[in-house]
Amino acid sequence: MAEPKEETQLEAAYKQVPGEAPLLITTDAVIYPDMGAPLVVTDERAVRSLETAETAGHRTVAVFGRRPVEDGDEGKPDETTESRDFRVEDLYPVGTAVRVIRSQKMPDGRFQALVSGTARIGLMDLVQAEPYPLVQVKTLETWTEKSSQLEALAQNVTVLFGRAISLIPDAPKEIVAALGSLPDAEQR
């Protein structure tokens, strides 16, 4: 039977998501909860979204992927357009709330940020489009199936991953140890 994942008070506070957050649209990256990632942002409005999150105190940005453009969709923007050229319908309905850990604005206008995914979120509505996109979001609960079958599957994946890494001559062996040390099967 599925049960909600238990969290400590510190984890719960870290993963708390505001009801409205600046929007960051991605076309080539996916960030999951409990995952860290570097981002380089060049779009002016996306830079404003990240800067706003930092000054707002919560340091949270809503990251949603843009659906790929299908042939015949002449009205939709292509993958290279800026964040102002989107409709809510162009975005996937499930995204990730990310916390900006560290950031730096480069002299050429690019914005580099180290972010950490905190929670799965659902896209509710676009609140504003200018001067940066702001969206209303809701936190989606993470459910974990607690079963011996899931644990066995996670263990098998870890063993198979270790075998695959052993076939790569220069791969660091510490990767397998790090994977095996993850506390939850859902993280493996």
mmCIF file with all atom_site columns, C-alpha atoms in Angstrom:
data_model
loop_
_atom_site.group_PDB
_atom_site.id
_atom_site.type_symbol
_atom_site.label_atom_id
_atom_site.label_alt_id
_atom_site.label_comp_id
_atom_site.label_asym_id
_atom_site.label_entity_id
_atom_site.label_seq_id
_atom_site.pdbx_PDB_ins_code
_atom_site.Cartn_x
_atom_site.Cartn_y
_atom_site.Cartn_z
_atom_site.occupancy
_atom_site.B_iso_or_equiv
_atom_site.pdbx_formal_charge
_atom_site.auth_seq_id
_atom_site.auth_comp_id
_atom_site.auth_asym_id
_atom_site.auth_atom_id
_atom_site.pdbx_PDB_model_num
ATOM 1   C CA . MET A 1 1   ? 0.000  0.000  0.000   1.00 0.00 ? 1   MET A CA 1
ATOM 2   C CA . ALA A 1 2   ? 1.292  3.482  -0.869  1.00 0.00 ? 2   ALA A CA 1
ATOM 3   C CA . GLU A 1 3   ? 2.099  5.833  1.975   1.00 0.00 ? 3   GLU A CA 1
ATOM 4   C CA . PRO A 1 4   ? 3.237  9.453  1.990   1.00 0.00 ? 4   PRO A CA 1
ATOM 5   C CA . LYS A 1 5   ? 6.989  9.789  2.345   1.00 0.00 ? 5   LYS A CA 1
ATOM 6   C CA . GLU A 1 6   ? 7.949  10.828 5.886   1.00 0.00 ? 6   GLU A CA 1
ATOM 7   C CA . GLU A 1 7   ? 10.111 13.935 6.214   1.00 0.00 ? 7   GLU A CA 1
ATOM 8   C CA . THR A 1 8   ? 11.919 15.600 9.056   1.00 0.00 ? 8   THR A CA 1
ATOM 9   C CA . GLN A 1 9   ? 10.907 19.140 10.036  1.00 0.00 ? 9   GLN A CA 1
ATOM 10  C CA . LEU A 1 10  ? 14.081 20.522 8.445   1.00 0.00 ? 10  LEU A CA 1
ATOM 11  C CA . GLU A 1 11  ? 13.379 18.721 5.141   1.00 0.00 ? 11  GLU A CA 1
ATOM 12  C CA . ALA A 1 12  ? 9.786  19.948 5.195   1.00 0.00 ? 12  ALA A CA 1
ATOM 13  C CA . ALA A 1 13  ? 10.883 23.555 5.752   1.00 0.00 ? 13  ALA A CA 1
ATOM 14  C CA . TYR A 1 14  ? 13.463 23.307 2.951   1.00 0.00 ? 14  TYR A CA 1
ATOM 15  C CA . LYS A 1 15  ? 10.892 21.879 0.546   1.00 0.00 ? 15  LYS A CA 1
ATOM 16  C CA . GLN A 1 16  ? 8.198  24.427 1.362   1.00 0.00 ? 16  GLN A CA 1
ATOM 17  C CA . VAL A 1 17  ? 6.996  25.986 -1.891  1.00 0.00 ? 17  VAL A CA 1
ATOM 18  C CA . PRO A 1 18  ? 5.315  29.396 -2.114  1.00 0.00 ? 18  PRO A CA 1
ATOM 19  C CA . GLY A 1 19  ? 1.932  29.504 -3.890  1.00 0.00 ? 19  GLY A CA 1
ATOM 20  C CA . GLU A 1 20  ? 3.369  31.842 -6.521  1.00 0.00 ? 20  GLU A CA 1
ATOM 21  C CA . ALA A 1 21  ? 6.890  31.632 -7.914  1.00 0.00 ? 21  ALA A CA 1
ATOM 22  C CA . PRO A 1 22  ? 8.900  33.111 -10.775 1.00 0.00 ? 22  PRO A CA 1
ATOM 23  C CA . LEU A 1 23  ? 8.865  30.840 -13.833 1.00 0.00 ? 23  LEU A CA 1
ATOM 24  C CA . LEU A 1 24  ? 11.893 29.387 -15.569 1.00 0.00 ? 24  LEU A CA 1
ATOM 25  C CA . ILE A 1 25  ? 11.168 27.529 -18.818 1.00 0.00 ? 25  ILE A CA 1
ATOM 26  C CA . THR A 1 26  ? 13.533 24.789 -19.953 1.00 0.00 ? 26  THR A CA 1
ATOM 27  C CA . THR A 1 27  ? 13.735 23.056 -23.293 1.00 0.00 ? 27  THR A CA 1
ATOM 28  C CA . ASP A 1 28  ? 16.831 20.943 -22.807 1.00 0.00 ? 28  ASP A CA 1
ATOM 29  C CA . ALA A 1 29  ? 17.117 20.111 -19.099 1.00 0.00 ? 29  ALA A CA 1
ATOM 30  C CA . VAL A 1 30  ? 15.019 18.306 -16.520 1.00 0.00 ? 30  VAL A CA 1
ATOM 31  C CA . ILE A 1 31  ? 15.570 18.871 -12.816 1.00 0.00 ? 31  ILE A CA 1
ATOM 32  C CA . TYR A 1 32  ? 14.087 16.457 -10.290 1.00 0.00 ? 32  TYR A CA 1
ATOM 33  C CA . PRO A 1 33  ? 13.513 16.857 -6.545  1.00 0.00 ? 33  PRO A CA 1
ATOM 34  C CA . ASP A 1 34  ? 16.665 16.084 -4.518  1.00 0.00 ? 34  ASP A CA 1
ATOM 35  C CA . MET A 1 35  ? 18.826 16.830 -7.582  1.00 0.00 ? 35  MET A CA 1
ATOM 36  C CA . GLY A 1 36  ? 21.375 19.602 -7.916  1.00 0.00 ? 36  GLY A CA 1
ATOM 37  C CA . ALA A 1 37  ? 22.145 21.178 -11.280 1.00 0.00 ? 37  ALA A CA 1
ATOM 38  C CA . PRO A 1 38  ? 24.067 24.109 -12.730 1.00 0.00 ? 38  PRO A CA 1
ATOM 39  C CA . LEU A 1 39  ? 22.087 26.468 -14.965 1.00 0.00 ? 39  LEU A CA 1
ATOM 40  C CA . VAL A 1 40  ? 23.290 29.086 -17.416 1.00 0.00 ? 40  VAL A CA 1
ATOM 41  C CA . VAL A 1 41  ? 20.533 31.510 -18.362 1.00 0.00 ? 41  VAL A CA 1
ATOM 42  C CA . THR A 1 42  ? 20.780 34.094 -21.151 1.00 0.00 ? 42  THR A CA 1
ATOM 43  C CA . ASP A 1 43  ? 17.154 35.169 -21.621 1.00 0.00 ? 43  ASP A CA 1
ATOM 44  C CA . GLU A 1 44  ? 16.623 38.543 -19.939 1.00 0.00 ? 44  GLU A CA 1
ATOM 45  C CA . ARG A 1 45  ? 13.246 37.630 -18.420 1.00 0.00 ? 45  ARG A CA 1
ATOM 46  C CA . ALA A 1 46  ? 14.559 34.314 -17.104 1.00 0.00 ? 46  ALA A CA 1
ATOM 47  C CA . VAL A 1 47  ? 17.436 36.211 -15.469 1.00 0.00 ? 47  VAL A CA 1
ATOM 48  C CA . ARG A 1 48  ? 14.855 38.506 -13.830 1.00 0.00 ? 48  ARG A CA 1
ATOM 49  C CA . SER A 1 49  ? 12.960 35.429 -12.574 1.00 0.00 ? 49  SER A CA 1
ATOM 50  C CA . LEU A 1 50  ? 16.079 34.068 -10.869 1.00 0.00 ? 50  LEU A CA 1
ATOM 51  C CA . GLU A 1 51  ? 17.035 37.467 -9.418  1.00 0.00 ? 51  GLU A CA 1
ATOM 52  C CA . THR A 1 52  ? 13.493 37.965 -8.097  1.00 0.00 ? 52  THR A CA 1
ATOM 53  C CA . ALA A 1 53  ? 13.524 34.569 -6.388  1.00 0.00 ? 53  ALA A CA 1
ATOM 54  C CA . GLU A 1 54  ? 16.759 35.473 -4.639  1.00 0.00 ? 54  GLU A CA 1
ATOM 55  C CA . THR A 1 55  ? 15.525 38.828 -3.395  1.00 0.00 ? 55  THR A CA 1
ATOM 56  C CA . ALA A 1 56  ? 12.105 37.453 -2.378  1.00 0.00 ? 56  ALA A CA 1
ATOM 57  C CA . GLY A 1 57  ? 13.680 35.484 0.453   1.00 0.00 ? 57  GLY A CA 1
ATOM 58  C CA . HIS A 1 58  ? 12.291 32.068 -0.505  1.00 0.00 ? 58  HIS A CA 1
ATOM 59  C CA . ARG A 1 59  ? 14.858 31.660 -3.339  1.00 0.00 ? 59  ARG A CA 1
ATOM 60  C CA . THR A 1 60  ? 12.400 29.367 -5.151  1.00 0.00 ? 60  THR A CA 1
ATOM 61  C CA . VAL A 1 61  ? 11.819 29.236 -8.902  1.00 0.00 ? 61  VAL A CA 1
ATOM 62  C CA . ALA A 1 62  ? 9.194  27.115 -10.676 1.00 0.00 ? 62  ALA A CA 1
ATOM 63  C CA . VAL A 1 63  ? 10.867 25.135 -13.477 1.00 0.00 ? 63  VAL A CA 1
ATOM 64  C CA . PHE A 1 64  ? 8.638  23.737 -16.212 1.00 0.00 ? 64  PHE A CA 1
ATOM 65  C CA . GLY A 1 65  ? 9.611  22.145 -19.482 1.00 0.00 ? 65  GLY A CA 1
ATOM 66  C CA . ARG A 1 66  ? 8.303  23.379 -22.791 1.00 0.00 ? 66  ARG A CA 1
ATOM 67  C CA . ARG A 1 67  ? 6.540  20.841 -24.963 1.00 0.00 ? 67  ARG A CA 1
ATOM 68  C CA . PRO A 1 68  ? 8.311  20.147 -28.274 1.00 0.00 ? 68  PRO A CA 1
ATOM 69  C CA . VAL A 1 69  ? 6.907  21.891 -31.307 1.00 0.00 ? 69  VAL A CA 1
ATOM 70  C CA . GLU A 1 70  ? 5.079  19.505 -33.627 1.00 0.00 ? 70  GLU A CA 1
ATOM 71  C CA . ASP A 1 71  ? 5.030  19.859 -37.402 1.00 0.00 ? 71  ASP A CA 1
ATOM 72  C CA . GLY A 1 72  ? 2.187  22.053 -38.549 1.00 0.00 ? 72  GLY A CA 1
ATOM 73  C CA . ASP A 1 73  ? 2.103  24.175 -35.374 1.00 0.00 ? 73  ASP A CA 1
ATOM 74  C CA . GLU A 1 74  ? 3.039  27.417 -37.084 1.00 0.00 ? 74  GLU A CA 1
ATOM 75  C CA . GLY A 1 75  ? 1.699  29.576 -34.267 1.00 0.00 ? 75  GLY A CA 1
ATOM 76  C CA . LYS A 1 76  ? 3.912  27.982 -31.636 1.00 0.00 ? 76  LYS A CA 1
ATOM 77  C CA . PRO A 1 77  ? 7.419  29.257 -30.911 1.00 0.00 ? 77  PRO A CA 1
ATOM 78  C CA . ASP A 1 78  ? 10.422 27.160 -31.796 1.00 0.00 ? 78  ASP A CA 1
ATOM 79  C CA . GLU A 1 79  ? 12.956 25.852 -29.262 1.00 0.00 ? 79  GLU A CA 1
ATOM 80  C CA . THR A 1 80  ? 15.186 28.934 -29.553 1.00 0.00 ? 80  THR A CA 1
ATOM 81  C CA . THR A 1 81  ? 12.651 31.637 -28.708 1.00 0.00 ? 81  THR A CA 1
ATOM 82  C CA . GLU A 1 82  ? 12.763 33.541 -25.460 1.00 0.00 ? 82  GLU A CA 1
ATOM 83  C CA . SER A 1 83  ? 10.471 32.929 -22.479 1.00 0.00 ? 83  SER A CA 1
ATOM 84  C CA . ARG A 1 84  ? 8.084  35.741 -23.468 1.00 0.00 ? 84  ARG A CA 1
ATOM 85  C CA . ASP A 1 85  ? 6.953  33.729 -26.507 1.00 0.00 ? 85  ASP A CA 1
ATOM 86  C CA . PHE A 1 86  ? 5.013  30.995 -24.735 1.00 0.00 ? 86  PHE A CA 1
ATOM 87  C CA . ARG A 1 87  ? 1.519  30.019 -23.713 1.00 0.00 ? 87  ARG A CA 1
ATOM 88  C CA . VAL A 1 88  ? 0.680  28.060 -20.574 1.00 0.00 ? 88  VAL A CA 1
ATOM 89  C CA . GLU A 1 89  ? -0.564 25.288 -22.875 1.00 0.00 ? 89  GLU A CA 1
ATOM 90  C CA . ASP A 1 90  ? 2.983  25.021 -24.306 1.00 0.00 ? 90  ASP A CA 1
ATOM 91  C CA . LEU A 1 91  ? 4.338  23.912 -20.916 1.00 0.00 ? 91  LEU A CA 1
ATOM 92  C CA . TYR A 1 92  ? 4.203  20.511 -19.268 1.00 0.00 ? 92  TYR A CA 1
ATOM 93  C CA . PRO A 1 93  ? 1.741  20.561 -16.330 1.00 0.00 ? 93  PRO A CA 1
ATOM 94  C CA . VAL A 1 94  ? 4.217  19.023 -13.843 1.00 0.00 ? 94  VAL A CA 1
ATOM 95  C CA . GLY A 1 95  ? 7.498  20.692 -12.991 1.00 0.00 ? 95  GLY A CA 1
ATOM 96  C CA . THR A 1 96  ? 9.927  21.130 -10.148 1.00 0.00 ? 96  THR A CA 1
ATOM 97  C CA . ALA A 1 97  ? 10.344 23.819 -7.534  1.00 0.00 ? 97  ALA A CA 1
ATOM 98  C CA . VAL A 1 98  ? 14.054 24.595 -7.321  1.00 0.00 ? 98  VAL A CA 1
ATOM 99  C CA . ARG A 1 99  ? 15.944 26.571 -4.735  1.00 0.00 ? 99  ARG A CA 1
ATOM 100 C CA . VAL A 1 100 ? 18.714 28.885 -5.934  1.00 0.00 ? 100 VAL A CA 1
ATOM 101 C CA . ILE A 1 101 ? 21.747 27.877 -3.877  1.00 0.00 ? 101 ILE A CA 1
ATOM 102 C CA . ARG A 1 102 ? 24.343 30.157 -5.433  1.00 0.00 ? 102 ARG A CA 1
ATOM 103 C CA . SER A 1 103 ? 24.314 32.517 -8.391  1.00 0.00 ? 103 SER A CA 1
ATOM 104 C CA . GLN A 1 104 ? 26.466 34.925 -10.291 1.00 0.00 ? 104 GLN A CA 1
ATOM 105 C CA . LYS A 1 105 ? 25.738 37.429 -13.033 1.00 0.00 ? 105 LYS A CA 1
ATOM 106 C CA . MET A 1 106 ? 28.480 37.413 -15.653 1.00 0.00 ? 106 MET A CA 1
ATOM 107 C CA . PRO A 1 107 ? 29.785 40.592 -17.337 1.00 0.00 ? 107 PRO A CA 1
ATOM 108 C CA . ASP A 1 108 ? 28.309 39.463 -20.675 1.00 0.00 ? 108 ASP A CA 1
ATOM 109 C CA . GLY A 1 109 ? 24.783 39.339 -19.154 1.00 0.00 ? 109 GLY A CA 1
ATOM 110 C CA . ARG A 1 110 ? 24.571 35.576 -18.676 1.00 0.00 ? 110 ARG A CA 1
ATOM 111 C CA . PHE A 1 111 ? 23.375 34.356 -15.302 1.00 0.00 ? 111 PHE A CA 1
ATOM 112 C CA . GLN A 1 112 ? 24.934 31.252 -13.762 1.00 0.00 ? 112 GLN A CA 1
ATOM 113 C CA . ALA A 1 113 ? 23.132 29.510 -10.932 1.00 0.00 ? 113 ALA A CA 1
ATOM 114 C CA . LEU A 1 114 ? 23.486 26.357 -8.903  1.00 0.00 ? 114 LEU A CA 1
ATOM 115 C CA . VAL A 1 115 ? 20.010 25.058 -8.076  1.00 0.00 ? 115 VAL A CA 1
ATOM 116 C CA . SER A 1 116 ? 18.575 22.177 -6.092  1.00 0.00 ? 116 SER A CA 1
ATOM 117 C CA . GLY A 1 117 ? 15.207 20.578 -6.800  1.00 0.00 ? 117 GLY A CA 1
ATOM 118 C CA . THR A 1 118 ? 12.976 20.661 -3.741  1.00 0.00 ? 118 THR A CA 1
ATOM 119 C CA . ALA A 1 119 ? 9.517  19.374 -4.761  1.00 0.00 ? 119 ALA A CA 1
ATOM 120 C CA . ARG A 1 120 ? 7.285  18.269 -7.625  1.00 0.00 ? 120 ARG A CA 1
ATOM 121 C CA . ILE A 1 121 ? 4.802  21.006 -8.476  1.00 0.00 ? 121 ILE A CA 1
ATOM 122 C CA . GLY A 1 122 ? 1.743  21.430 -10.666 1.00 0.00 ? 122 GLY A CA 1
ATOM 123 C CA . LEU A 1 123 ? 1.195  24.456 -12.894 1.00 0.00 ? 123 LEU A CA 1
ATOM 124 C CA . MET A 1 124 ? -2.071 26.162 -11.949 1.00 0.00 ? 124 MET A CA 1
ATOM 125 C CA . ASP A 1 125 ? -2.085 29.524 -13.761 1.00 0.00 ? 125 ASP A CA 1
ATOM 126 C CA . LEU A 1 126 ? 0.005  32.345 -15.192 1.00 0.00 ? 126 LEU A CA 1
ATOM 127 C CA . VAL A 1 127 ? -0.234 35.269 -12.757 1.00 0.00 ? 127 VAL A CA 1
ATOM 128 C CA . GLN A 1 128 ? 1.853  37.778 -14.723 1.00 0.00 ? 128 GLN A CA 1
ATOM 129 C CA . ALA A 1 129 ? 3.963  37.815 -17.879 1.00 0.00 ? 129 ALA A CA 1
ATOM 130 C CA . GLU A 1 130 ? 5.900  41.059 -17.390 1.00 0.00 ? 130 GLU A CA 1
ATOM 131 C CA . PRO A 1 131 ? 8.522  42.020 -16.269 1.00 0.00 ? 131 PRO A CA 1
ATOM 132 C CA . TYR A 1 132 ? 9.117  38.292 -15.655 1.00 0.00 ? 132 TYR A CA 1
ATOM 133 C CA . PRO A 1 133 ? 6.707  35.346 -15.756 1.00 0.00 ? 133 PRO A CA 1
ATOM 134 C CA . LEU A 1 134 ? 5.108  34.521 -12.402 1.00 0.00 ? 134 LEU A CA 1
ATOM 135 C CA . VAL A 1 135 ? 3.009  31.380 -12.000 1.00 0.00 ? 135 VAL A CA 1
ATOM 136 C CA . GLN A 1 136 ? 0.653  29.970 -9.421  1.00 0.00 ? 136 GLN A CA 1
ATOM 137 C CA . VAL A 1 137 ? 1.719  26.449 -8.415  1.00 0.00 ? 137 VAL A CA 1
ATOM 138 C CA . LYS A 1 138 ? 0.684  23.703 -6.037  1.00 0.00 ? 138 LYS A CA 1
ATOM 139 C CA . THR A 1 139 ? 2.939  21.139 -4.403  1.00 0.00 ? 139 THR A CA 1
ATOM 140 C CA . LEU A 1 140 ? 2.338  17.561 -5.528  1.00 0.00 ? 140 LEU A CA 1
ATOM 141 C CA . GLU A 1 141 ? 2.784  14.871 -2.896  1.00 0.00 ? 141 GLU A CA 1
ATOM 142 C CA . THR A 1 142 ? 5.443  12.228 -3.348  1.00 0.00 ? 142 THR A CA 1
ATOM 143 C CA . TRP A 1 143 ? 4.152  8.730  -2.748  1.00 0.00 ? 143 TRP A CA 1
ATOM 144 C CA . THR A 1 144 ? 6.429  5.784  -2.210  1.00 0.00 ? 144 THR A CA 1
ATOM 145 C CA . GLU A 1 145 ? 5.363  2.188  -2.444  1.00 0.00 ? 145 GLU A CA 1
ATOM 146 C CA . LYS A 1 146 ? 6.813  0.337  0.537   1.00 0.00 ? 146 LYS A CA 1
ATOM 147 C CA . SER A 1 147 ? 7.274  -3.253 -0.553  1.00 0.00 ? 147 SER A CA 1
ATOM 148 C CA . SER A 1 148 ? 9.900  -5.950 -0.640  1.00 0.00 ? 148 SER A CA 1
ATOM 149 C CA . GLN A 1 149 ? 9.432  -6.139 -4.412  1.00 0.00 ? 149 GLN A CA 1
ATOM 150 C CA . LEU A 1 150 ? 10.397 -2.469 -4.842  1.00 0.00 ? 150 LEU A CA 1
ATOM 151 C CA . GLU A 1 151 ? 13.447 -2.923 -2.607  1.00 0.00 ? 151 GLU A CA 1
ATOM 152 C CA . ALA A 1 152 ? 14.484 -6.002 -4.631  1.00 0.00 ? 152 ALA A CA 1
ATOM 153 C CA . LEU A 1 153 ? 14.090 -4.093 -7.897  1.00 0.00 ? 153 LEU A CA 1
ATOM 154 C CA . ALA A 1 154 ? 16.168 -1.192 -6.553  1.00 0.00 ? 154 ALA A CA 1
ATOM 155 C CA . GLN A 1 155 ? 18.868 -3.626 -5.429  1.00 0.00 ? 155 GLN A CA 1
ATOM 156 C CA . ASN A 1 156 ? 18.906 -5.286 -8.876  1.00 0.00 ? 156 ASN A CA 1
ATOM 157 C CA . VAL A 1 157 ? 19.241 -1.912 -10.610 1.00 0.00 ? 157 VAL A CA 1
ATOM 158 C CA . THR A 1 158 ? 22.169 -1.034 -8.341  1.00 0.00 ? 158 THR A CA 1
ATOM 159 C CA . VAL A 1 159 ? 23.922 -4.343 -9.126  1.00 0.00 ? 159 VAL A CA 1
ATOM 160 C CA . LEU A 1 160 ? 23.338 -3.989 -12.877 1.00 0.00 ? 160 LEU A CA 1
ATOM 161 C CA . PHE A 1 161 ? 24.567 -0.390 -12.796 1.00 0.00 ? 161 PHE A CA 1
ATOM 162 C CA . GLY A 1 162 ? 27.718 -1.581 -11.028 1.00 0.00 ? 162 GLY A CA 1
ATOM 163 C CA . ARG A 1 163 ? 28.297 -4.162 -13.743 1.00 0.00 ? 163 ARG A CA 1
ATOM 164 C CA . ALA A 1 164 ? 27.817 -1.560 -16.463 1.00 0.00 ? 164 ALA A CA 1
ATOM 165 C CA . ILE A 1 165 ? 30.283 0.816  -14.765 1.00 0.00 ? 165 ILE A CA 1
ATOM 166 C CA . SER A 1 166 ? 32.843 -1.994 -14.472 1.00 0.00 ? 166 SER A CA 1
ATOM 167 C CA . LEU A 1 167 ? 32.803 -2.296 -18.285 1.00 0.00 ? 167 LEU A CA 1
ATOM 168 C CA . ILE A 1 168 ? 33.960 1.304  -18.681 1.00 0.00 ? 168 ILE A CA 1
ATOM 169 C CA . PRO A 1 169 ? 37.756 1.363  -18.220 1.00 0.00 ? 169 PRO A CA 1
ATOM 170 C CA . ASP A 1 170 ? 38.109 4.915  -16.833 1.00 0.00 ? 170 ASP A CA 1
ATOM 171 C CA . ALA A 1 171 ? 34.854 5.159  -14.861 1.00 0.00 ? 171 ALA A CA 1
ATOM 172 C CA . PRO A 1 172 ? 35.308 6.004  -11.186 1.00 0.00 ? 172 PRO A CA 1
ATOM 173 C CA . LYS A 1 173 ? 34.300 3.053  -8.999  1.00 0.00 ? 173 LYS A CA 1
ATOM 174 C CA . GLU A 1 174 ? 33.005 5.453  -6.324  1.00 0.00 ? 174 GLU A CA 1
ATOM 175 C CA . ILE A 1 175 ? 29.882 6.003  -8.430  1.00 0.00 ? 175 ILE A CA 1
ATOM 176 C CA . VAL A 1 176 ? 28.543 2.564  -7.510  1.00 0.00 ? 176 VAL A CA 1
ATOM 177 C CA . ALA A 1 177 ? 29.277 3.121  -3.817  1.00 0.00 ? 177 ALA A CA 1
ATOM 178 C CA . ALA A 1 178 ? 27.472 6.481  -3.932  1.00 0.00 ? 178 ALA A CA 1
ATOM 179 C CA . LEU A 1 179 ? 24.453 4.911  -5.612  1.00 0.00 ? 179 LEU A CA 1
ATOM 180 C CA . GLY A 1 180 ? 24.283 2.129  -3.031  1.00 0.00 ? 180 GLY A CA 1
ATOM 181 C CA . SER A 1 181 ? 24.428 4.619  -0.173  1.00 0.00 ? 181 SER A CA 1
ATOM 182 C CA . LEU A 1 182 ? 21.233 6.448  -1.158  1.00 0.00 ? 182 LEU A CA 1
ATOM 183 C CA . PRO A 1 183 ? 18.714 5.911  1.649   1.00 0.00 ? 183 PRO A CA 1
ATOM 184 C CA . ASP A 1 184 ? 15.516 5.582  -0.395  1.00 0.00 ? 184 ASP A CA 1
ATOM 185 C CA . ALA A 1 185 ? 14.805 3.161  -3.218  1.00 0.00 ? 185 ALA A CA 1
ATOM 186 C CA . GLU A 1 186 ? 13.050 6.000  -5.090  1.00 0.00 ? 186 GLU A CA 1
ATOM 187 C CA . GLN A 1 187 ? 16.361 7.899  -5.264  1.00 0.00 ? 187 GLN A CA 1
ATOM 188 C CA . ARG A 1 188 ? 18.243 5.014  -6.886  1.00 0.00 ? 188 ARG A CA 1
#
